[in-house]
Each structure stands twice: as structure tokens, then as C-alpha cells.
Short mmCIF file of C-alpha atoms and ligand atoms in Angstrom, two decimals:
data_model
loop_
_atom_site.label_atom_id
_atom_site.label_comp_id
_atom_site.label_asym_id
_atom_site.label_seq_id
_atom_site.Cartn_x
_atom_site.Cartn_y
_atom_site.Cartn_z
CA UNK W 1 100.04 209.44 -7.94
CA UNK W 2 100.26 206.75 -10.23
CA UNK W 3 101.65 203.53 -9.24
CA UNK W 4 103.05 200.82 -12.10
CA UNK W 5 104.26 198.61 -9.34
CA UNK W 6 101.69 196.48 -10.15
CA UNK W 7 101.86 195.42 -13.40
CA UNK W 8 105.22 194.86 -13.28
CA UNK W 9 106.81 192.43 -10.72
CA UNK W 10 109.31 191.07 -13.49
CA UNK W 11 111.86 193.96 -14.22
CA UNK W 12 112.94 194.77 -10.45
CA UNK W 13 116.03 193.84 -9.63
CA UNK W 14 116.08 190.59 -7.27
CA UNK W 15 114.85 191.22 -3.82
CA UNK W 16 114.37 194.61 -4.24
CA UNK W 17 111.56 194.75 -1.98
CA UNK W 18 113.54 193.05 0.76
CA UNK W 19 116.15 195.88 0.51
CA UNK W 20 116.11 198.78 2.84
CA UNK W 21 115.71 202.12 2.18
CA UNK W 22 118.98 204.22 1.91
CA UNK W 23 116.39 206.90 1.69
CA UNK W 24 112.81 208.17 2.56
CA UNK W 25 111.18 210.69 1.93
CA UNK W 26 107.76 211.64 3.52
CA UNK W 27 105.86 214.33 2.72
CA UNK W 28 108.59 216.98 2.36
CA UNK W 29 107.58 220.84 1.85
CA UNK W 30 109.67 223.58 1.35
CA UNK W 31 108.09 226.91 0.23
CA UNK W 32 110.29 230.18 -1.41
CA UNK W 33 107.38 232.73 -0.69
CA UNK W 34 104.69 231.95 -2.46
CA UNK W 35 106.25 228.86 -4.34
CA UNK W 36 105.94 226.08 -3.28
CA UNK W 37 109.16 224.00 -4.45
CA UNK W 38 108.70 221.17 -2.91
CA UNK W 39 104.73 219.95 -1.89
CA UNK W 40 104.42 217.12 0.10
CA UNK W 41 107.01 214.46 -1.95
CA UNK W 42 107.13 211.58 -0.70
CA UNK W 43 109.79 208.50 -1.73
CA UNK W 44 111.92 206.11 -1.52
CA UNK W 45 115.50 204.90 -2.62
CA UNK W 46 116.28 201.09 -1.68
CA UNK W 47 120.03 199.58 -1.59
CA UNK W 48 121.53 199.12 -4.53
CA UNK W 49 118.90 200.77 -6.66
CA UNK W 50 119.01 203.77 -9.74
CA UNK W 51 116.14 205.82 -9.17
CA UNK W 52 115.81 208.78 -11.95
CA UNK W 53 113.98 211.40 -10.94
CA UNK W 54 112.72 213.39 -13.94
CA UNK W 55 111.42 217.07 -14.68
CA UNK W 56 111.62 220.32 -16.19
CA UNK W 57 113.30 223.51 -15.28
CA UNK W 58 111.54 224.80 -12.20
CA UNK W 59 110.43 221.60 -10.90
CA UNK W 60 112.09 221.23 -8.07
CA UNK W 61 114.21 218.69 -8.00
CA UNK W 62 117.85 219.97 -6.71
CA UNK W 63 115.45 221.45 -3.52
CA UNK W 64 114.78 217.88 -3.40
CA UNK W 65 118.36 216.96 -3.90
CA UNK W 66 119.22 220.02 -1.42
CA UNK W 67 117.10 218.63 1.39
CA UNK W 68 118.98 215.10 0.90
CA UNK W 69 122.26 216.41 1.82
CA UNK W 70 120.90 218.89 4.25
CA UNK W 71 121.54 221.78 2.14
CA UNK W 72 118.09 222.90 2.30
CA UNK W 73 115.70 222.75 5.63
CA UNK W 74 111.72 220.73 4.46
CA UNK W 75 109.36 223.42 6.63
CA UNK W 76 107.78 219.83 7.17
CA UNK W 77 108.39 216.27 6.73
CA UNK W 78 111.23 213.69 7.47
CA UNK W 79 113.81 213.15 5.31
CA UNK W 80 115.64 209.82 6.68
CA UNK W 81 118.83 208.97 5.05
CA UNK W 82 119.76 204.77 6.07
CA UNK W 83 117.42 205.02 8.77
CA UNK W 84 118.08 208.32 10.28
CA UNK W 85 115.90 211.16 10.08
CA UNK W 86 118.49 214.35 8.98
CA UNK W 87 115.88 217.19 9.32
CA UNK W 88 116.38 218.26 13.10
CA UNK W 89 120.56 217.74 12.61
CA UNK W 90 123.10 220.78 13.62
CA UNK W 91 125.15 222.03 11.11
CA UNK W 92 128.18 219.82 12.81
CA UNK W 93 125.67 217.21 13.36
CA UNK W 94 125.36 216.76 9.13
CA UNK W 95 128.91 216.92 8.53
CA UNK W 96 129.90 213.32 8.54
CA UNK W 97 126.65 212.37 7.20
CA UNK W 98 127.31 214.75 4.09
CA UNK W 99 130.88 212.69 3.55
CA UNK W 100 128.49 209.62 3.30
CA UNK W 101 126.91 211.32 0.53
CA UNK W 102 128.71 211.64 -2.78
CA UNK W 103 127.64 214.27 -5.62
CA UNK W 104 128.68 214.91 -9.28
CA UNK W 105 127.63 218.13 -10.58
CA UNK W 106 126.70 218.74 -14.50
CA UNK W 107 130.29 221.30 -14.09
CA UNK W 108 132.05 219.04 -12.66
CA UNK W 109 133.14 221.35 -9.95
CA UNK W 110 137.05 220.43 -10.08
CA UNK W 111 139.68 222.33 -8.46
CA UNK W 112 141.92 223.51 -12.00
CA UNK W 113 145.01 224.49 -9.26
CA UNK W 114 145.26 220.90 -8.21
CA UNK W 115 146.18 217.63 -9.89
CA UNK W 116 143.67 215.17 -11.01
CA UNK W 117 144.90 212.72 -8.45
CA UNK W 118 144.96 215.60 -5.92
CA UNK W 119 141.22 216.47 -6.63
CA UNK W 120 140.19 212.92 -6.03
CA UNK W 121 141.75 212.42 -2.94
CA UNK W 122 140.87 216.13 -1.21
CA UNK W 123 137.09 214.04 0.34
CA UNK W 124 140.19 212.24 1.80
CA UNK W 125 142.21 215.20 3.20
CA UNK W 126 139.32 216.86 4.85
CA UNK W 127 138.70 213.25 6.95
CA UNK W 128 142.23 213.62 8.04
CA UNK W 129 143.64 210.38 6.22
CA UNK W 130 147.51 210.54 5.78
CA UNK W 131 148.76 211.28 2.37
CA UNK W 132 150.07 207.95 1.48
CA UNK W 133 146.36 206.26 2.11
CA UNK W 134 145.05 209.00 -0.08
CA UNK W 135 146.78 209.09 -2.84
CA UNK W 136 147.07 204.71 -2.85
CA UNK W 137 142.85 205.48 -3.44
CA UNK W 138 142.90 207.86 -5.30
CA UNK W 139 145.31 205.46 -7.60
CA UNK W 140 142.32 202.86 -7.26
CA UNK W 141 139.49 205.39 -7.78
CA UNK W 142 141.37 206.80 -11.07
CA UNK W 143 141.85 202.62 -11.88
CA UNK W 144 138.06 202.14 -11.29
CA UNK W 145 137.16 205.50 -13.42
CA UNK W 146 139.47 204.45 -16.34
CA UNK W 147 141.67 207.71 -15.72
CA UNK W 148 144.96 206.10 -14.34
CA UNK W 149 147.44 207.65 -16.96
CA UNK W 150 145.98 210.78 -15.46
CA UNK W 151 146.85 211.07 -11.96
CA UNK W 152 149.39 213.96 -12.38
CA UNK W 153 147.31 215.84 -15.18
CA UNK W 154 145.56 219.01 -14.21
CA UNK W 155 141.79 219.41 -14.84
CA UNK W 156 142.32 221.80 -18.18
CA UNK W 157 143.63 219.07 -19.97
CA UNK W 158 140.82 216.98 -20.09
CA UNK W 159 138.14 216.36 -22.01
CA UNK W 160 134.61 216.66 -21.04
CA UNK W 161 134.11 213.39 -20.62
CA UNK W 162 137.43 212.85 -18.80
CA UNK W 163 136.09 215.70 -15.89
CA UNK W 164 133.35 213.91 -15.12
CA UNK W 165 134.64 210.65 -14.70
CA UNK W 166 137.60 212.65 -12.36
CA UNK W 167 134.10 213.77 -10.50
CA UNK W 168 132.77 210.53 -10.41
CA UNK W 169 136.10 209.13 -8.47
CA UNK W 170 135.85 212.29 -5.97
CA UNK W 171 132.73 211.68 -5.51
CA UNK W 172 133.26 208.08 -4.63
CA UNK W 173 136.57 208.78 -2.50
CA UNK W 174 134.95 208.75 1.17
CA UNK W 175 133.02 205.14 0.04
CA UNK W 176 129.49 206.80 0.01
CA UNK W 177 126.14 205.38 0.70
CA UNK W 178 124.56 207.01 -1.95
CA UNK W 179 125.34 208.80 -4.79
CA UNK W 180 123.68 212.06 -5.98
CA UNK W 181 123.77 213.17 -9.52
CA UNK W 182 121.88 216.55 -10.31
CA UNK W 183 122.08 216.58 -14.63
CA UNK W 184 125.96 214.85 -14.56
CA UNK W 185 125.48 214.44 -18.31
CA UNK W 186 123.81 217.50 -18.97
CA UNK W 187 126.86 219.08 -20.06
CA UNK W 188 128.23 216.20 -22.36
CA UNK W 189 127.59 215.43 -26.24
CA UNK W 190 125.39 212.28 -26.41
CA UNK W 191 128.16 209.39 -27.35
CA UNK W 192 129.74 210.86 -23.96
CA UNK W 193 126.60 210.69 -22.45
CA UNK W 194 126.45 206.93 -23.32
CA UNK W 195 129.95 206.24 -21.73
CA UNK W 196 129.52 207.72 -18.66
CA UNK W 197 125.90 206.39 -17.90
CA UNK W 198 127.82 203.30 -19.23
CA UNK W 199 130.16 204.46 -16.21
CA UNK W 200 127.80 204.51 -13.53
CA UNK W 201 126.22 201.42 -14.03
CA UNK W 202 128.98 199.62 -13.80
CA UNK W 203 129.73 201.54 -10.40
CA UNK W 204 126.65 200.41 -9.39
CA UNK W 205 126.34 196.84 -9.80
CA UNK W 206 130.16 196.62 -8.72
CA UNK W 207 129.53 198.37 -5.93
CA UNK W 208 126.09 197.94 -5.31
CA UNK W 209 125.93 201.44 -4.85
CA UNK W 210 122.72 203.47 -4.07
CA UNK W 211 122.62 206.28 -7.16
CA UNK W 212 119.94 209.22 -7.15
CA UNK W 213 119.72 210.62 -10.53
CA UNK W 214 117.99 213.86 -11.14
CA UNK W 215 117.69 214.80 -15.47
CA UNK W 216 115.43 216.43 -17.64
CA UNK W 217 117.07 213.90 -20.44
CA UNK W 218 114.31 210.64 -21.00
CA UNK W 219 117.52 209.15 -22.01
CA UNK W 220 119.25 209.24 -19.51
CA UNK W 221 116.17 207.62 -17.65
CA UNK W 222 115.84 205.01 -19.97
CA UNK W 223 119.35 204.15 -19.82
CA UNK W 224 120.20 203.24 -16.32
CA UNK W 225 117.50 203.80 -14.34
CA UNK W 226 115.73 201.19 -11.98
CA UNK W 227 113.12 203.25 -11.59
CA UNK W 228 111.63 206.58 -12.39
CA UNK W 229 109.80 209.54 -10.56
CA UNK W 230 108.44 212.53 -12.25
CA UNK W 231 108.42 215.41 -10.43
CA UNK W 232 106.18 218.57 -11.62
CA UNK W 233 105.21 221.62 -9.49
CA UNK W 234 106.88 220.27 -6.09
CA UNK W 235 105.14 216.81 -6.25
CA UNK W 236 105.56 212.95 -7.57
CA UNK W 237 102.87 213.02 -10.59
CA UNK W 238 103.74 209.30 -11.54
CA UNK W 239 106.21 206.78 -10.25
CA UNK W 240 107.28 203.13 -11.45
CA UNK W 241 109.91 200.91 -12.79
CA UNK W 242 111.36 202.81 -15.95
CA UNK W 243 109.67 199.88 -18.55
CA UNK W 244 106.21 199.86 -17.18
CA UNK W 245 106.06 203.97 -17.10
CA UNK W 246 107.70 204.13 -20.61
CA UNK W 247 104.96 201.69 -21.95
CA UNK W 248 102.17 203.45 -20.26
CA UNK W 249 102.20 206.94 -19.16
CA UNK W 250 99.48 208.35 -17.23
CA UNK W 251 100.36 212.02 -16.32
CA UNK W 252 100.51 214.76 -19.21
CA UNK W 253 104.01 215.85 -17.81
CA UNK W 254 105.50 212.15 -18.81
CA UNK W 255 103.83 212.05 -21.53
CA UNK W 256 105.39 215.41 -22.68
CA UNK W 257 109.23 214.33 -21.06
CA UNK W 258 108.56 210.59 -23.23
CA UNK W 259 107.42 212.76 -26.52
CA UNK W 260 110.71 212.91 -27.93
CA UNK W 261 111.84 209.07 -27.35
CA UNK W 262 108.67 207.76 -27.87
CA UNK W 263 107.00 206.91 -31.21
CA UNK W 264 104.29 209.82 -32.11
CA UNK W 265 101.94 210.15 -35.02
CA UNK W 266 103.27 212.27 -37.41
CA UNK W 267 102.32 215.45 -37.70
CA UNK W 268 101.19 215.67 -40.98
CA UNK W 269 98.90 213.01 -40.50
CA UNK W 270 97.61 214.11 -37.14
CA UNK W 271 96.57 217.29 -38.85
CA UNK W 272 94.70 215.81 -41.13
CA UNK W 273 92.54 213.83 -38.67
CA UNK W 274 89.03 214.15 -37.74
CA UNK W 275 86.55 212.91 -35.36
CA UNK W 276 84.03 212.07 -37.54
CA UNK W 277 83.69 208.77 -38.67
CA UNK W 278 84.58 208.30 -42.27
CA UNK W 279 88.03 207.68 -44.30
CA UNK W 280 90.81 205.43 -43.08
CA UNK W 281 90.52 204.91 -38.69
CA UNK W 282 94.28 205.93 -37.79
CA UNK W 283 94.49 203.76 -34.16
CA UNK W 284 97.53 203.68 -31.35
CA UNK W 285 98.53 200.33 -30.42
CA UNK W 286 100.73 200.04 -27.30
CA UNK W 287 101.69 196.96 -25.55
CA UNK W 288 104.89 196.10 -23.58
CA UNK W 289 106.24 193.51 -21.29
CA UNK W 290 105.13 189.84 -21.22
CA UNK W 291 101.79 191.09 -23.18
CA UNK W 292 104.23 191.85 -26.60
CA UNK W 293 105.56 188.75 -27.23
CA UNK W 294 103.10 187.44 -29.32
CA UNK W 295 102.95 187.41 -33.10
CA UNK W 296 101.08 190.67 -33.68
CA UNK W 297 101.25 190.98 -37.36
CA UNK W 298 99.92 187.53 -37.89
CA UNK W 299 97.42 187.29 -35.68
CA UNK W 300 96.16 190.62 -37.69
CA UNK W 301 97.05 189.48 -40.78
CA UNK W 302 94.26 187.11 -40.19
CA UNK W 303 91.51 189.54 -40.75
CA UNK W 304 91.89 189.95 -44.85
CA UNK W 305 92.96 193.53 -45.76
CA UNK W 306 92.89 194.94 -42.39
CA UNK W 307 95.17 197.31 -41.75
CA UNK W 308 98.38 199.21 -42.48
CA UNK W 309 101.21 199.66 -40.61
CA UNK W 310 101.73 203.91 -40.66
CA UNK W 311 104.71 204.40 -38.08
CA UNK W 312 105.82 202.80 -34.78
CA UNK W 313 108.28 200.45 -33.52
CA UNK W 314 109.55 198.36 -30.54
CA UNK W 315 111.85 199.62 -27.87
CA UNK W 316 113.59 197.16 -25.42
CA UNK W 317 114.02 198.79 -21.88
CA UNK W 318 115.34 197.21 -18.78
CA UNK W 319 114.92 193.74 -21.32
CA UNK W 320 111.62 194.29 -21.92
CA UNK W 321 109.66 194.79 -25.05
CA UNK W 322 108.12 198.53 -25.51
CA UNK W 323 105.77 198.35 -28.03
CA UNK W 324 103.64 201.44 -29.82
CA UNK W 325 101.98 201.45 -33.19
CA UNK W 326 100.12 203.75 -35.29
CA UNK W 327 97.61 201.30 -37.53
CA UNK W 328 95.10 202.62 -40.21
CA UNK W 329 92.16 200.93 -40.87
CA UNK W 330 90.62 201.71 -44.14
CA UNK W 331 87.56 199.78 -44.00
CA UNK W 332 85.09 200.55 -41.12
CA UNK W 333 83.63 196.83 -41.36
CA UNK W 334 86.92 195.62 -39.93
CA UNK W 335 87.68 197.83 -37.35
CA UNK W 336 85.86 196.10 -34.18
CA UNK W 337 87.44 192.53 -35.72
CA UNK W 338 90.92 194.24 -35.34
CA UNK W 339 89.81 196.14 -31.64
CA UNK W 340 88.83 193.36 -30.69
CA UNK W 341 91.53 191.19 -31.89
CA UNK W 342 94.12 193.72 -30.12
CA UNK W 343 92.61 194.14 -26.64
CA UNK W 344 92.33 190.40 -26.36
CA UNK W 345 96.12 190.23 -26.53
CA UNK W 346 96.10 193.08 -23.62
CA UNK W 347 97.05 195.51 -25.87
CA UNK W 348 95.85 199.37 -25.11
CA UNK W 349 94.11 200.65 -28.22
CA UNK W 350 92.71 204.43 -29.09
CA UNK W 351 91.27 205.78 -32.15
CA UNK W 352 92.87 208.57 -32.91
CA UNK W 353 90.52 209.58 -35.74
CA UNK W 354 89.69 209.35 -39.00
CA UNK W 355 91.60 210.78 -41.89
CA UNK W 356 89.11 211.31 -44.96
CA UNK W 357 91.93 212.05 -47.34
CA UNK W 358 92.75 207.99 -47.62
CA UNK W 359 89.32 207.19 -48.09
N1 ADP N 401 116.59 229.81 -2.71
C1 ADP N 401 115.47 230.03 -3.41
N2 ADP N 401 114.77 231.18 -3.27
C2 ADP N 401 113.64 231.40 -3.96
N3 ADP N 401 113.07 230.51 -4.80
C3 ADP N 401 113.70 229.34 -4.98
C4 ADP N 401 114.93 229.03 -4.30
N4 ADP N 401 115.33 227.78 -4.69
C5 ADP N 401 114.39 227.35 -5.55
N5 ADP N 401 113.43 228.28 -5.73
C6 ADP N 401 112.23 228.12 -6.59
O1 ADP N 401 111.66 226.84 -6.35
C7 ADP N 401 111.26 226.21 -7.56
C8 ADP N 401 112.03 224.90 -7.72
O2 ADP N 401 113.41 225.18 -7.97
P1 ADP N 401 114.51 224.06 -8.20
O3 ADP N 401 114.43 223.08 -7.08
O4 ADP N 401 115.81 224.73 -8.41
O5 ADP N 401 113.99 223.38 -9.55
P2 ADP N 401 114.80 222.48 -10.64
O6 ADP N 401 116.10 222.05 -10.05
O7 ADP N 401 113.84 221.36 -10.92
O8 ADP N 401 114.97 223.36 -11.84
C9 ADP N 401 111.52 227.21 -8.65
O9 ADP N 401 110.32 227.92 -8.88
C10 ADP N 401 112.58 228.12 -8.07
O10 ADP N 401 112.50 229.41 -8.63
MG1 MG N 402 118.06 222.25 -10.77
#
């Protein structure tokens, strides 16, 4: 496992270390046969945070998400949610602990025979409130979700969007420690997407609630989350605050999630590339955080006739500049100046190879 905990002290959220965990993880298993879903994953969620955890199909993240809300049975391992380890628990046992656990679903999982109002208040009804209480929170959940004018709407006349935010105030009805979201926005057209992320993050900082996100969407990711684990083949390949692991990713699998967010070589060029040396060096620049803000193109511009810019840009995630840049370098003479030049400003630098063609 990779750890970018290190290099990046600045982009937590204040005290986060000091927090406790709402939940921890150690080395969970859980085998199907000869899969093994889960294999040994081991984590943790602190108070207040966004943690995204990332993967493809098949991963196994809602096994993970299963185990959390005692769904699913680890073979081995501890699962403690706030302190409390929810592995050996009855059946009755992890009843009230589940109500302490909220959940949207990328269906939304409404009830279409009852109201809106009705659907956010039935977490309510199963605790035994009395009607009046319910339905005065449910008029503060719909308030908090946006959906007041609502209330005595059924399910089928809302929009995508509108569901999810009606699942969003369910799932927040029994005030719960943390919130689980397996692929919320998987469902929804991207400017929805936006709002709804928009959505949560306000939920959390008002809130300061606890949020477990589990995507296959970057974007979503590198939207709201505090941090990010990638999960591939039942384990944690690489782990970090979101920044740091967008600006440097060290397993293939986030390398492959980040390829269609992050700035690549284009094809046509990479095809042309060789690794002998001759033609125009085609380099990788990448630099983020504290390291970026410096004046780049000047301090190149110093070496005469150095370099073109081919593709690239700057991203700004969790405030913080993401930087990656394709350079070429037509003339071999300059090429250490402008290596040189690059890693003394921290920068990460790779020659790609050498495309003949621009010679
Ligand atoms: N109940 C089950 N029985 C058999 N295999 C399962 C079961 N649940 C999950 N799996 C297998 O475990 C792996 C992880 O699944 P899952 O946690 O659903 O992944 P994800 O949610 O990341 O797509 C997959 O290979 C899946 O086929
Ligand atoms: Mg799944």
C-alpha cells in the first residue's frame, strides 16, 4: 500500500488526526468460494470526514459496504463502527446500530405507494416516533434537501435528481453517524451529478457528518472527497488525501481510474514515439501542491529555445494546484539543462521518448 500522507499535511481538514474513527477496518476477509472479495482491507473513516473509495466492477466494494452495516459476515477481521466492534453482533443485536447508519442507493430505493414526505419519515415509523414528530422532520429534512414544495408528491413525479435528494433526507431521518453511499450518482446525468455531490457536501460540513462514498466515477472522487482508497481484487492498492493521489499515482489501477480526468499524451503522438534517442524528447512534467507555485514557464524560458509546450494543464483539487505537462525538447543539447532545471523545482519528470518525425 501506498501512503501520500506524507507529502501532504496541508489539504486535511483541521484536526483531522485528532478525530476519532467512526470506522475501522482491520484486515477484513470475506471469500465467495474461490474469490476472494474482500482480502485483508484494512481502514479507516474519522469524524466528519468524505472518504471515496474507488474501483471497478468486481472489486469489492459493496462487500465492503455490506460488512459495514452488517449485511455481510468478514470470515476474519474486526470491523468497529464508533468504537464498537459489529462482527460477533446478533441479528437483533445490529438493529439499532443499522438505524445509526444511513444509505442512499444509485435507485434510490423509494416506496412509489407512499408520499415523498411519507418515505422520509418511514426510518421514523419503524423507531416508533409518533406521527406528528415525524412528519415535523420530515418537513425539516425535505427543508434541508431543497424538496419542501414536495412533501405530498409521490415518487413518480420526480425527477432523477429530485429521488435522490428524497433518499438523501431518508437516509438522514434517524440522525446517522455515518452515511453510506454505494454509486448515489451513478444513475444521474453529470450537471445532476454536480448538484447532488454539491448536496452532500453541504450535508457534511453542516452536519459534520461522517460520509463513505463508494464510485467507479474519478469525478465524483475529485469532487468531494477528503480522501481516497482504491480498492482492486479485495485489497487497498493506494490510499491518500484525493490531491496528493491525483498528482501522483503509484498503482496501475489509479492510474487507469485517473486516465480519463487526467491529462494524457495524445495518442497520435504516443504512437509515434520511440526509445531511441534521436528527434524531438517528448517528457511528462507533473508537479502539484506547494511545489507548483512557481513560475514554470519562465524559469524554462530561460534556457533559449528549449522546449514546447505539446498538451497539459493545471487542475485545482481540494485548493491545490495539480499540475501535468507533456514538453518536447527538440534539441538533445538542452535536455539535461531543462531536467535539471525541473527536478530542482521538485517536479517529477519522465522521458517518454523520442519522436523522429519532428526532428
Ligand atoms: N453473494 C455472493 N456470492 C458469490 N460471489 C459474490 C457474492 N457477492 C460478491 N461476490 C463476488 O465478490 C467479488 C466482489 O463483488 P462486489 O463486492 O459486489 O464488487 P463491486 O461492488 O466492487 O462490484 C465479485 O467477484 C463478486 O462476483
Ligand atoms: Mg457494487
Amino acid at each position: 500500500m501506498n501512503s501520500h500522507n506524507a507529502m501532504a499535511p496541508i489539504a486535511t481538514p483541521q484536526n483531522a488526526n485528532d478525530r476519532p474513527d467512526v470506522v475501522r477496518l482491520a484486515d477484513v476477509r470475506r471469500r465467495f468460494g474461490k474469490t476472494a472479495a474482500l482480502d485483508g482491507v484494512s481502514l479507516s473513516v474519522r469524524k466528519g470526514e468524505i472518504l471515496g473509495i474507488i474501483g471497478r466492477s468486481g472489486a469489492g466494494k459493496s462487500t465492503l459496504i455490506r460488512c459495514l452495516n452488517g449485511l455481510e459476515r468478514p470470515d476474519s477481521g474486526t470491523v468497529l463502527i464508533e468504537g464498537r466492534d459489529i462482527t460477533g453482533l446478533s441479528e437483533r443485536q445490529l438493529q439499532p446500530l443499522r438505524r445509526k447508519i444511513g444509505m442512499i442507493f444509485q435507485h434510490f430505493n423509494l416506496l412509489s405507494a407512499k408520499t415523498v414526505e411519507e418515505n422520509v419519515a418511514l426510518p421514523l415509523k419503524i423507531e416508533g416516533l409518533p406521527k406528528v414528530a415525524r412528519l415535523k422532520r420530515a418537513a425539516e429534512l425535505l427543508d434541508l434537501v431543497g424538496l419542501s414544495e414536495k412533501a405530498k408528491t409521490y415518487p413518480s413525479s420526480l425527477s432523477g435528481g429530485q429521488k435522490q435528494r428524497v433518499g438523501i433526507a431518508r437516509a438522514l431521518a434517524a440522525r446517522p453517524a455515518l452515511l453510506l453511499s454505494d454509486e448515489a450518482t451513478s444513475a444521474l446525468d453529470p450537471e445532476t451529478t454536480h448538484a447532488i455531490l454539491g448536496l452532500l457536501k453541504d450535508i457534511n460540513k453542516k452536519l459534520d457528518l461522517t460520509i463513505l462514498l463508494i464510485t467507479h466515477e474519478m469525478e465524483v472522487v475529485r469532487n468531494i472527497a477528503d480522501r481516497v482508497a482504491v480498492i482492486d481484487g479485495g485489497r487497498i492498492v493506494e490510499e491518500g488525501t484525493v490531491w496528493s493521489v491525483f498528482a501522483d499515482p503509484r498503482s496501475e489501477t489509479t492510474r487507469s481510474l485517473l486516465s480519463t480526468i487526467r491529462p494524457q499524451l495524445p495518442d497520435h503522438i504516443a504512437q509515434r514515439l520511440s526509445q531511441n534517442p534521436g528527434g524531438e524528447a517528448v517528457v511528462s512534467v507533473d508537479l502539484a501542491g506547494p511545489d507548483a507555485n512557481f513560475p514554470l514557464f519562465a524559469d524554462l524560458s530561460a534556457v533559449p529555445n528549449s522546449f514546447r509546450l505539446i498538451h497539459g494543464g493545471i487542475d485545482h483539487i481540494q485548493q491545490q494546484p495539480v499540475a501535468r505537462f507533456f514538453i518536447g525538447v527538440p534539441d538533445p543539447s538542452r535536455l539535461n539543462a531543462i531536467l535539471q532545471l525541473l527536478k530542482g523545482r521538485s517536479a517529477r519528470v519522465e522521458i517518454l521518448g523520442y519522436d523522429a518525425r519532428s526532428a
